[in-house]
Amino acid sequence: MLTRLESDIQEILLSEEEIEAKVKELGERISEDYQDRELVIVGVLRGAFLFLSDLIRHIKVPISVDFVAISSYGGYTESSGVVKIVKDLDESIEGRHILIVEDIVDTGLTLDYLLRIIRARKPASVKVCALLDKPTRRQVEVDIHYKGFEIPDKFVVGYGLDFNQRYRNLPFVGVLKPDVYAGK
Ligand code: IMP
Ligand code: MG
């Protein structure tokens, strides 16, 4: 049976099982790389909250978790590149090892902005973990050290990603039917 949410989906891009396997693999790589260190996981709200909560269960080194919220001005499916912090980190990150956790890197503008702010605070190191990457849309170059999946230039929702704050609770990543956002 299709739920009301599922009937807005054109195609499932990544199944629940595929995501689960990839998240485990990423967590294991991170655990290996940070064996003798302690990490501050910085989640980018809101899209990354679901990925982050699954990912950290596969990280076997001591961590703390902090969040930033960033707003970007633009249309519903495009970011304009004008970004600002709407919720800052609660902890000091000076001298600490930072892992930024993002849902998706599209133009790269959000991440580029966040990286500048974080680097200015003199952490010991900064790396990026992103579940999804749309490389064809990139406007600024950003290094993604831990990448889940490269996806085509399609607007996706589910597993934390939204359209108009909806669909975050879908357990898979799917392509939204264009008529859902047409006219917005
Ligand atoms: P960027 O600044 O263009 O890289 O945009 C990054 C942010 O835009 C992500 O953190 C998402 O919140 C949002 N975004 C980009 N592409 C999508 C998409 O396909 N679905 C849902 N949100 C997206
Ligand atoms: Mg986001």
Coordinates of N, CA, C and O and ligand atoms in Angstrom, one line a residue:
M1 N 0.8 -1.2 0.0 CA 0.0 0.0 0.0 C 0.9 1.3 0.0 O 1.8 1.4 0.8
L2 N 0.5 2.2 -0.9 CA 1.3 3.4 -0.9 C 0.7 4.4 0.1 O -0.5 4.6 0.2
T3 N 1.6 4.9 1.0 CA 1.1 5.9 1.9 C 0.9 7.3 1.2 O 1.4 7.4 0.0
R4 N 0.3 8.2 1.8 CA 0.2 9.5 1.2 C 1.5 10.2 0.8 O 1.6 10.9 -0.1
L5 N 2.5 9.9 1.7 CA 3.8 10.5 1.4 C 4.5 9.7 0.2 O 5.0 10.4 -0.7
E6 N 4.4 8.4 0.2 CA 5.0 7.6 -0.8 C 4.4 7.9 -2.2 O 5.2 7.8 -3.2
S7 N 3.2 8.3 -2.3 CA 2.6 8.5 -3.6 C 3.1 9.8 -4.3 O 2.9 10.0 -5.4
D8 N 3.8 10.6 -3.5 CA 4.5 11.8 -4.1 C 5.9 11.5 -4.7 O 6.5 12.3 -5.2
I9 N 6.3 10.2 -4.5 CA 7.6 9.8 -4.9 C 7.6 9.2 -6.3 O 6.8 8.3 -6.6
Q10 N 8.5 9.7 -7.2 CA 8.5 9.2 -8.6 C 9.4 7.9 -8.7 O 9.0 7.0 -9.4
E11 N 10.4 7.9 -7.9 CA 11.4 6.8 -8.0 C 12.2 6.7 -6.7 O 12.6 7.7 -6.1
I12 N 12.4 5.4 -6.3 CA 13.3 5.3 -5.1 C 14.7 5.2 -5.6 O 15.1 4.3 -6.4
L13 N 15.6 6.1 -5.1 CA 17.0 6.1 -5.6 C 17.8 5.2 -4.7 O 18.7 4.5 -5.2
L14 N 17.6 5.3 -3.4 CA 18.4 4.5 -2.5 C 17.5 3.8 -1.5 O 16.7 4.5 -0.8
S15 N 17.5 2.5 -1.4 CA 16.6 1.8 -0.5 C 17.1 1.9 0.9 O 18.3 2.2 1.2
E16 N 16.3 1.5 1.8 CA 16.6 1.5 3.3 C 17.8 0.6 3.5 O 18.7 1.0 4.3
E17 N 17.8 -0.5 2.8 CA 18.9 -1.5 3.0 C 20.3 -1.0 2.5 O 21.3 -1.1 3.1
E18 N 20.2 -0.3 1.3 CA 21.4 0.3 0.8 C 22.0 1.3 1.7 O 23.2 1.4 1.9
I19 N 21.1 2.2 2.2 CA 21.6 3.2 3.1 C 22.2 2.7 4.3 O 23.2 3.1 4.8
E20 N 21.5 1.7 4.9 CA 22.0 1.1 6.2 C 23.4 0.5 6.0 O 24.3 0.7 6.9
A21 N 23.6 -0.2 4.9 CA 24.9 -0.8 4.6 C 26.0 0.3 4.5 O 27.1 0.2 5.0
K22 N 25.7 1.3 3.8 CA 26.6 2.4 3.5 C 27.0 3.2 4.8 O 28.1 3.5 5.1
V23 N 25.9 3.4 5.6 CA 26.2 4.1 6.9 C 27.1 3.3 7.8 O 28.0 3.9 8.4
K24 N 26.9 2.0 7.8 CA 27.7 1.2 8.6 C 29.2 1.2 8.2 O 30.1 1.4 8.9
E25 N 29.3 1.2 6.8 CA 30.7 1.2 6.2 C 31.4 2.6 6.6 O 32.6 2.6 6.9
L26 N 30.6 3.7 6.5 CA 31.2 5.0 6.8 C 31.6 5.0 8.3 O 32.7 5.5 8.6
G27 N 30.8 4.5 9.1 CA 31.1 4.5 10.6 C 32.3 3.7 10.9 O 33.1 4.1 11.7
E28 N 32.5 2.6 10.2 CA 33.6 1.8 10.4 C 34.9 2.5 9.9 O 36.0 2.4 10.6
R29 N 34.8 3.1 8.8 CA 36.0 3.9 8.3 C 36.4 5.0 9.2 O 37.6 5.2 9.5
I30 N 35.4 5.7 9.7 CA 35.7 6.8 10.7 C 36.3 6.3 11.9 O 37.3 6.8 12.4
S31 N 35.8 5.2 12.5 CA 36.3 4.6 13.7 C 37.8 4.2 13.5 O 38.6 4.4 14.4
E32 N 38.1 3.7 12.4 CA 39.4 3.2 12.0 C 40.4 4.5 12.0 O 41.4 4.5 12.6
D33 N 39.9 5.5 11.3 CA 40.8 6.7 11.1 C 41.0 7.5 12.4 O 42.0 8.2 12.5
Y34 N 40.0 7.4 13.3 CA 40.2 8.2 14.5 C 40.4 7.4 15.7 O 40.2 7.8 16.9
Q35 N 41.0 6.2 15.5 CA 41.3 5.2 16.6 C 41.7 5.8 17.9 O 41.2 5.4 18.9
D36 N 42.7 6.6 17.9 CA 43.2 7.1 19.1 C 42.9 8.6 19.4 O 43.6 9.3 20.1
R37 N 41.9 9.0 18.8 CA 41.5 10.4 19.0 C 40.0 10.5 19.5 O 39.3 9.5 19.5
E38 N 39.6 11.7 19.9 CA 38.3 12.0 20.3 C 37.7 13.0 19.3 O 38.3 13.9 18.8
L39 N 36.4 12.8 18.9 CA 35.8 13.6 17.8 C 34.7 14.4 18.3 O 33.9 14.0 19.2
V40 N 34.6 15.6 17.7 CA 33.3 16.4 17.9 C 32.6 16.2 16.6 O 33.0 16.7 15.5
I41 N 31.4 15.6 16.7 CA 30.5 15.5 15.5 C 29.7 16.7 15.4 O 28.9 17.0 16.3
V42 N 29.8 17.4 14.3 CA 28.9 18.6 14.1 C 27.9 18.3 13.0 O 28.1 18.1 11.9
G43 N 26.6 18.2 13.5 CA 25.5 17.9 12.6 C 24.9 19.2 12.1 O 24.8 20.1 12.8
V44 N 24.6 19.2 10.8 CA 24.0 20.4 10.2 C 22.5 20.1 10.1 O 22.0 19.3 9.4
L45 N 21.8 20.9 10.9 CA 20.3 20.8 11.0 C 19.7 21.4 9.8 O 20.2 22.4 9.2
R46 N 18.5 21.0 9.4 CA 17.9 19.8 10.0 C 18.2 18.5 9.3 O 18.0 17.5 9.9
G47 N 18.5 18.7 8.0 CA 18.6 17.5 7.2 C 19.4 16.3 7.6 O 19.2 15.2 7.3
A48 N 20.5 16.6 8.4 CA 21.5 15.6 8.8 C 21.1 14.8 10.0 O 21.8 13.8 10.4
F49 N 20.0 15.1 10.7 CA 19.8 14.5 12.0 C 19.6 13.0 12.0 O 20.0 12.3 12.8
L50 N 18.9 12.6 10.9 CA 18.6 11.1 10.8 C 19.9 10.3 10.5 O 20.2 9.3 11.1
F51 N 20.6 10.8 9.5 CA 21.9 10.2 9.1 C 22.8 10.2 10.3 O 23.5 9.2 10.6
L52 N 22.9 11.3 11.0 CA 23.9 11.4 12.1 C 23.5 10.4 13.2 O 24.4 9.7 13.7
S53 N 22.2 10.3 13.5 CA 21.9 9.4 14.6 C 22.2 7.9 14.2 O 22.6 7.1 15.1
D54 N 22.0 7.6 13.0 CA 22.4 6.2 12.6 C 23.9 6.0 12.5 O 24.5 5.0 12.9
L55 N 24.6 7.0 12.0 CA 26.0 7.0 11.8 C 26.8 6.8 13.1 O 27.7 6.0 13.2
I56 N 26.4 7.6 14.1 CA 27.2 7.6 15.4 C 27.1 6.2 16.1 O 28.0 5.9 16.9
R57 N 26.1 5.5 15.8 CA 26.0 4.1 16.4 C 27.0 3.2 15.8 O 27.2 2.1 16.4
H58 N 27.6 3.6 14.7 CA 28.7 2.7 14.1 C 30.1 3.3 14.4 O 31.1 2.9 13.9
I59 N 30.1 4.4 15.2 CA 31.4 5.0 15.5 C 31.9 4.5 16.9 O 31.2 4.7 17.8
K60 N 33.1 3.9 16.9 CA 33.5 3.2 18.1 C 34.6 4.0 18.9 O 35.3 3.4 19.6
V61 N 34.7 5.3 18.6 CA 35.6 6.1 19.4 C 34.8 7.1 20.2 O 33.7 7.4 19.9
P62 N 35.4 7.7 21.3 CA 34.7 8.7 22.0 C 34.3 9.9 21.2 O 35.1 10.4 20.4
I63 N 33.1 10.3 21.3 CA 32.6 11.5 20.5 C 31.8 12.4 21.4 O 31.3 12.0 22.4
S64 N 31.7 13.7 21.0 CA 30.6 14.5 21.5 C 29.8 15.0 20.3 O 30.3 14.9 19.2
V65 N 28.6 15.3 20.5 CA 27.7 15.7 19.4 C 27.3 17.2 19.6 O 26.8 17.5 20.7
D66 N 27.4 18.0 18.5 CA 26.9 19.3 18.6 C 26.2 19.6 17.3 O 26.4 18.9 16.3
F67 N 25.4 20.7 17.2 CA 24.7 21.0 16.0 C 24.8 22.4 15.6 O 24.9 23.3 16.5
V68 N 24.8 22.7 14.3 CA 24.6 24.0 13.8 C 23.3 24.0 12.9 O 23.0 23.0 12.3
A69 N 22.7 25.1 12.8 CA 21.6 25.2 11.8 C 21.9 26.4 10.9 O 22.4 27.5 11.4
I70 N 21.8 26.2 9.6 CA 22.2 27.1 8.6 C 21.0 27.4 7.7 O 20.3 26.5 7.4
S71 N 20.7 28.7 7.5 CA 19.6 28.9 6.5 C 20.2 29.5 5.3 O 21.2 30.2 5.3
S72 N 19.6 29.0 4.2 CA 20.1 29.6 2.9 C 18.9 30.2 2.2 O 17.8 29.6 2.3
Y73 N 19.0 31.3 1.7 CA 17.9 32.0 1.1 C 17.8 31.6 -0.4 O 18.8 31.6 -1.1
G74 N 16.7 31.2 -0.8 CA 16.5 30.8 -2.2 C 15.2 30.3 -2.4 O 14.3 30.4 -1.6
G75 N 15.0 29.6 -3.6 CA 13.7 29.0 -3.8 C 13.6 27.7 -3.0 O 14.4 27.4 -2.2
Y76 N 12.6 26.9 -3.2 CA 12.3 25.7 -2.5 C 13.4 24.6 -2.8 O 13.7 23.8 -2.0
T77 N 13.8 24.6 -4.1 CA 14.7 23.5 -4.5 C 16.0 24.0 -4.9 O 16.9 23.2 -5.3
E78 N 16.3 25.2 -4.8 CA 17.6 25.8 -5.2 C 18.1 26.7 -4.0 O 17.3 27.4 -3.4
S79 N 19.4 26.6 -3.7 CA 19.9 27.5 -2.7 C 20.6 28.7 -3.4 O 21.1 28.5 -4.5
S80 N 20.4 29.9 -2.8 CA 20.9 31.1 -3.5 C 22.4 31.4 -3.3 O 23.0 32.1 -4.0
G81 N 22.9 30.7 -2.3 CA 24.3 31.0 -2.0 C 24.5 32.0 -0.8 O 25.5 32.2 -0.3
V82 N 23.3 32.6 -0.5 CA 23.4 33.5 0.7 C 23.0 32.7 1.9 O 21.9 32.3 2.0
V83 N 24.0 32.5 2.8 CA 23.8 31.6 3.9 C 24.1 32.3 5.2 O 24.9 33.2 5.3
K84 N 23.4 31.9 6.3 CA 23.8 32.4 7.6 C 23.5 31.4 8.7 O 22.6 30.5 8.5
I85 N 24.2 31.5 9.8 CA 24.0 30.6 10.9 C 22.8 31.0 11.7 O 22.8 32.2 12.1
V86 N 21.9 30.1 11.9 CA 20.7 30.5 12.7 C 20.8 29.8 14.1 O 20.2 30.2 15.0
K87 N 21.6 28.8 14.2 CA 21.9 28.2 15.5 C 23.4 27.8 15.5 O 23.8 27.0 14.7
D88 N 24.2 28.4 16.4 CA 25.6 28.2 16.5 C 25.9 26.9 17.3 O 25.0 26.4 18.0
L89 N 27.1 26.5 17.3 CA 27.6 25.4 18.1 C 27.5 25.8 19.6 O 27.7 27.0 19.9
D90 N 27.3 24.8 20.5 CA 27.2 25.2 21.9 C 28.6 25.0 22.5 O 28.9 25.7 23.5
E91 N 29.4 24.1 21.9 CA 30.8 23.9 22.5 C 31.9 24.6 21.8 O 31.7 25.0 20.7
S92 N 33.0 24.9 22.5 CA 34.2 25.4 21.9 C 34.8 24.3 21.1 O 34.9 23.1 21.6
I93 N 35.4 24.6 19.9 CA 36.0 23.5 19.1 C 37.5 23.7 19.0 O 38.1 23.0 18.3
E94 N 38.0 24.7 19.6 CA 39.4 25.0 19.5 C 40.3 23.8 19.9 O 40.0 23.2 21.0
G95 N 41.2 23.4 19.1 CA 42.1 22.3 19.4 C 41.5 20.9 19.3 O 42.1 19.9 19.6
R96 N 40.2 20.8 18.8 CA 39.5 19.6 18.8 C 39.4 19.0 17.3 O 39.5 19.8 16.4
H97 N 39.2 17.8 17.2 CA 39.0 17.1 15.9 C 37.5 17.1 15.5 O 36.7 16.6 16.2
I98 N 37.2 17.8 14.4 CA 35.8 18.0 14.0 C 35.4 17.2 12.8 O 36.2 17.1 11.8
L99 N 34.3 16.6 12.9 CA 33.7 15.9 11.7 C 32.3 16.5 11.5 O 31.4 16.4 12.3
I100 N 32.2 17.2 10.3 CA 31.0 17.8 10.0 C 30.1 16.7 9.3 O 30.6 16.1 8.4
V101 N 28.9 16.6 9.7 CA 28.0 15.6 9.1 C 26.9 16.3 8.4 O 26.1 17.1 9.0
E102 N 26.8 16.2 7.1 CA 25.8 16.8 6.2 C 24.9 15.8 5.5 O 25.4 14.7 5.3
D103 N 23.7 16.2 5.2 CA 22.9 15.3 4.4 C 23.3 15.2 3.0 O 23.5 14.1 2.4
I104 N 23.5 16.4 2.3 CA 23.8 16.4 0.9 C 24.6 17.6 0.6 O 24.4 18.7 1.2
V105 N 25.6 17.5 -0.3 CA 26.3 18.6 -0.8 C 25.9 18.8 -2.3 O 26.0 17.9 -3.1
D106 N 25.3 20.0 -2.5 CA 24.8 20.3 -3.8 C 25.7 21.3 -4.5 O 26.7 20.9 -5.1
T107 N 25.4 22.6 -4.4 CA 26.3 23.6 -4.9 C 27.6 23.7 -4.1 O 28.6 24.1 -4.7
G108 N 27.6 23.3 -2.9 CA 28.8 23.3 -2.0 C 28.8 24.6 -1.2 O 29.7 24.8 -0.4
L109 N 27.9 25.6 -1.5 CA 28.0 26.9 -0.9 C 27.8 26.8 0.6 O 28.5 27.5 1.4
T110 N 26.9 26.0 1.1 CA 26.6 25.9 2.5 C 27.8 25.4 3.2 O 28.3 25.9 4.2
L111 N 28.4 24.3 2.7 CA 29.5 23.7 3.3 C 30.7 24.6 3.3 O 31.5 24.7 4.3
D112 N 31.0 25.3 2.2 CA 32.1 26.2 2.1 C 32.0 27.3 3.2 O 33.0 27.6 3.8
Y113 N 30.8 27.8 3.3 CA 30.6 28.8 4.4 C 30.8 28.3 5.8 O 31.6 28.9 6.6
L114 N 30.3 27.1 6.0 CA 30.5 26.5 7.3 C 31.9 26.2 7.6 O 32.4 26.4 8.7
L115 N 32.6 25.7 6.6 CA 34.0 25.3 6.8 C 34.9 26.5 7.2 O 35.8 26.5 8.0
R116 N 34.6 27.7 6.5 CA 35.3 28.9 6.9 C 35.1 29.3 8.3 O 36.1 29.7 9.0
I117 N 33.9 29.2 8.8 CA 33.6 29.6 10.2 C 34.3 28.6 11.1 O 34.9 29.1 12.1
I118 N 34.2 27.4 10.8 CA 34.8 26.4 11.7 C 36.3 26.5 11.8 O 36.9 26.5 12.8
R119 N 36.9 26.7 10.6 CA 38.4 26.8 10.5 C 38.9 28.0 11.3 O 40.0 28.0 11.9
A120 N 38.1 29.1 11.3 CA 38.5 30.3 12.0 C 38.6 30.1 13.5 O 39.2 30.9 14.2
R121 N 38.0 29.0 14.0 CA 37.9 28.8 15.4 C 39.1 27.9 15.8 O 39.1 27.4 17.0
K122 N 40.0 27.6 14.9 CA 41.2 26.9 15.2 C 41.1 25.5 15.8 O 41.6 25.1 16.8
P123 N 40.3 24.6 15.1 CA 40.2 23.2 15.5 C 41.5 22.5 15.2 O 42.3 23.0 14.4
A124 N 41.7 21.3 15.8 CA 42.9 20.6 15.4 C 42.8 20.0 14.0 O 43.8 20.0 13.3
S125 N 41.6 19.6 13.6 CA 41.4 19.1 12.2 C 39.9 19.2 11.9 O 39.1 19.3 12.8
V126 N 39.6 19.3 10.6 CA 38.2 19.3 10.2 C 38.1 18.3 9.0 O 38.8 18.4 8.0
K127 N 37.1 17.4 9.1 CA 36.8 16.6 7.9 C 35.2 16.7 7.7 O 34.5 17.1 8.6
V128 N 34.8 16.2 6.6 CA 33.4 16.3 6.2 C 32.9 14.9 5.9 O 33.6 14.1 5.1
C129 N 31.8 14.6 6.4 CA 31.1 13.3 6.0 C 29.7 13.7 5.5 O 28.9 14.4 6.1
A130 N 29.4 13.3 4.2 CA 28.1 13.7 3.6 C 27.5 12.4 3.1 O 28.1 11.6 2.4
L131 N 26.2 12.2 3.3 CA 25.5 11.0 2.8 C 25.4 11.1 1.3 O 25.7 10.1 0.6
L132 N 25.0 12.3 0.8 CA 24.8 12.4 -0.7 C 25.6 13.5 -1.3 O 25.9 14.5 -0.6
D133 N 26.0 13.3 -2.5 CA 26.8 14.3 -3.3 C 26.2 14.4 -4.7 O 25.9 13.4 -5.3
K134 N 25.9 15.7 -5.0 CA 25.4 15.9 -6.4 C 26.5 16.7 -7.1 O 26.5 17.9 -7.2
P135 N 27.5 16.0 -7.6 CA 28.8 16.7 -8.1 C 28.5 17.6 -9.3 O 29.2 18.6 -9.5
T136 N 27.5 17.3 -10.1 CA 27.3 18.1 -11.3 C 26.8 19.5 -11.0 O 26.9 20.4 -11.9
R137 N 26.4 19.7 -9.8 CA 25.8 21.0 -9.4 C 26.8 21.9 -8.7 O 26.5 23.0 -8.3
R138 N 28.1 21.4 -8.5 CA 29.0 22.1 -7.7 C 29.4 23.5 -8.2 O 29.7 23.7 -9.3
Q139 N 29.4 24.5 -7.3 CA 29.8 25.9 -7.7 C 31.1 26.2 -7.0 O 31.9 27.0 -7.5
V140 N 31.4 25.7 -5.8 CA 32.6 25.8 -5.1 C 33.2 24.4 -4.8 O 32.4 23.6 -4.4
E141 N 34.5 24.3 -4.9 CA 35.1 23.0 -4.6 C 35.1 22.8 -3.1 O 35.6 23.6 -2.3
V142 N 34.6 21.6 -2.7 CA 34.7 21.2 -1.3 C 35.2 19.8 -1.2 O 34.7 19.0 -2.0
D143 N 36.0 19.5 -0.2 CA 36.5 18.1 0.0 C 35.5 17.3 0.8 O 35.2 17.7 2.0
I144 N 35.0 16.2 0.3 CA 34.2 15.3 1.1 C 35.0 14.1 1.4 O 35.2 13.3 0.6
H145 N 35.4 14.0 2.7 CA 36.3 12.9 3.1 C 35.6 11.6 3.2 O 36.1 10.5 2.9
Y146 N 34.4 11.6 3.7 CA 33.6 10.4 3.8 C 32.3 10.6 3.1 O 31.4 11.5 3.5
K147 N 32.1 10.0 1.9 CA 31.0 10.2 1.1 C 30.1 8.9 1.0 O 30.6 7.9 0.7
G148 N 28.8 9.1 1.1 CA 27.9 7.9 1.0 C 27.7 7.6 -0.5 O 28.2 6.6 -1.0
F149 N 26.9 8.4 -1.2 CA 26.5 8.1 -2.6 C 26.6 9.4 -3.4 O 26.2 10.5 -3.0
E150 N 27.1 9.2 -4.7 CA 26.9 10.3 -5.7 C 25.6 10.1 -6.3 O 25.2 8.9 -6.7
I151 N 24.8 11.1 -6.5 CA 23.5 11.0 -7.1 C 23.4 12.0 -8.3 O 24.1 13.0 -8.3
P152 N 22.5 11.7 -9.2 CA 22.3 12.6 -10.3 C 21.6 13.9 -9.9 O 21.1 14.0 -8.7
D153 N 21.5 14.9 -10.8 CA 20.9 16.2 -10.4 C 19.4 16.1 -10.4 O 18.8 16.5 -11.4
K154 N 18.9 15.5 -9.4 CA 17.5 15.4 -9.2 C 17.1 15.8 -7.8 O 18.0 15.6 -6.9
F155 N 16.0 16.4 -7.5 CA 15.6 16.8 -6.2 C 15.1 15.6 -5.4 O 14.2 15.0 -5.8
V156 N 15.8 15.3 -4.3 CA 15.5 14.1 -3.5 C 15.0 14.4 -2.2 O 15.3 15.5 -1.6
V157 N 14.2 13.5 -1.6 CA 13.7 13.7 -0.3 C 13.8 12.3 0.5 O 14.0 11.3 -0.1
G158 N 13.6 12.4 1.8 CA 13.6 11.2 2.6 C 14.9 11.0 3.4 O 15.8 11.7 3.1
Y159 N 14.8 10.1 4.4 CA 16.0 9.9 5.2 C 16.6 11.2 5.7 O 17.8 11.5 5.7
G160 N 15.7 12.1 6.2 CA 16.1 13.4 6.7 C 16.0 14.6 5.8 O 15.8 15.7 6.2
L161 N 16.0 14.3 4.5 CA 15.9 15.4 3.5 C 14.4 15.8 3.3 O 13.6 14.9 3.2
D162 N 14.2 17.0 3.1 CA 12.8 17.5 3.0 C 12.5 18.3 1.7 O 13.5 18.7 1.0
F163 N 11.3 18.4 1.5 CA 10.8 19.5 0.6 C 9.7 20.2 1.4 O 8.7 19.6 1.8
N164 N 9.9 21.5 1.7 CA 8.9 22.2 2.4 C 8.7 21.6 3.8 O 7.6 21.6 4.3
Q165 N 9.8 21.1 4.4 CA 9.7 20.4 5.7 C 9.0 19.1 5.7 O 9.0 18.4 6.8
R166 N 8.6 18.6 4.6 CA 7.9 17.3 4.6 C 8.9 16.2 4.1 O 9.9 16.5 3.5
Y167 N 8.5 15.0 4.2 CA 9.1 13.8 3.7 C 10.4 13.3 4.5 O 11.0 12.3 4.1
R168 N 10.8 14.0 5.5 CA 12.0 13.7 6.2 C 11.9 12.3 6.8 O 12.9 11.6 7.0
N169 N 10.7 11.8 7.1 CA 10.5 10.5 7.8 C 10.4 9.3 6.8 O 10.3 8.2 7.3
L170 N 10.5 9.6 5.6 CA 10.6 8.4 4.7 C 11.9 7.7 4.9 O 13.0 8.3 5.0
P171 N 11.9 6.3 5.0 CA 13.1 5.6 5.4 C 14.1 5.4 4.2 O 15.2 4.9 4.4
F172 N 13.7 5.8 3.0 CA 14.6 5.7 1.8 C 14.8 7.1 1.2 O 14.2 8.1 1.7
V173 N 15.7 7.2 0.2 CA 15.9 8.4 -0.5 C 15.2 8.3 -1.9 O 15.5 7.4 -2.6
G174 N 14.3 9.2 -2.1 CA 13.5 9.1 -3.4 C 13.5 10.4 -4.1 O 13.7 11.5 -3.5
V175 N 13.1 10.3 -5.4 CA 13.0 11.5 -6.2 C 11.5 12.0 -6.1 O 10.6 11.2 -6.3
L176 N 11.4 13.2 -5.8 CA 10.0 13.8 -5.7 C 9.4 14.0 -7.1 O 10.1 14.4 -8.0
K177 N 8.1 13.7 -7.2 CA 7.5 14.0 -8.5 C 7.5 15.5 -8.8 O 7.1 16.3 -7.9
P178 N 7.9 15.9 -9.9 CA 8.1 17.3 -10.2 C 6.8 18.1 -10.0 O 6.8 19.3 -9.6
D179 N 5.6 17.5 -10.2 CA 4.4 18.3 -10.1 C 4.1 18.6 -8.6 O 3.3 19.5 -8.3
V180 N 4.8 17.9 -7.7 CA 4.6 18.3 -6.2 C 5.2 19.7 -5.9 O 4.7 20.4 -5.2
Y181 N 6.3 20.0 -6.6 CA 6.9 21.3 -6.3 C 6.7 22.3 -7.5 O 7.1 23.4 -7.4
A182 N 6.0 21.9 -8.5 CA 5.8 22.8 -9.6 C 4.9 24.0 -9.2 O 4.0 23.8 -8.4
G183 N 5.3 25.1 -9.6 CA 4.5 26.3 -9.3 C 4.9 26.9 -7.9 O 4.4 28.0 -7.6
K184 N 5.9 26.3 -7.2 CA 6.3 26.8 -5.9 C 7.4 27.9 -6.1 O 8.1 27.7 -7.0
Ligands
IMP1 P1 24.3 23.6 -1.2 O1 24.6 24.8 -0.4 O2 23.7 23.9 -2.5 O3 25.4 22.5 -1.3 O4 23.0 23.0 -0.5 C1 23.1 22.2 0.6 C2 21.7 22.1 1.3 O5 20.6 22.3 0.4 C3 21.6 20.7 1.9 O6 22.1 20.7 3.2 C4 20.1 20.5 1.8 O7 19.5 21.0 3.0 C5 19.6 21.3 0.6 N1 19.5 20.4 -0.6 C6 20.2 20.4 -1.7 N2 19.8 19.5 -2.6 C7 18.7 18.9 -2.0 C8 17.8 17.9 -2.4 O8 17.9 17.3 -3.5 N3 16.8 17.6 -1.6 C9 16.6 18.2 -0.4 N4 17.5 19.2 0.1 C10 18.5 19.5 -0.8
MG2 MG 21.0 20.9 4.9

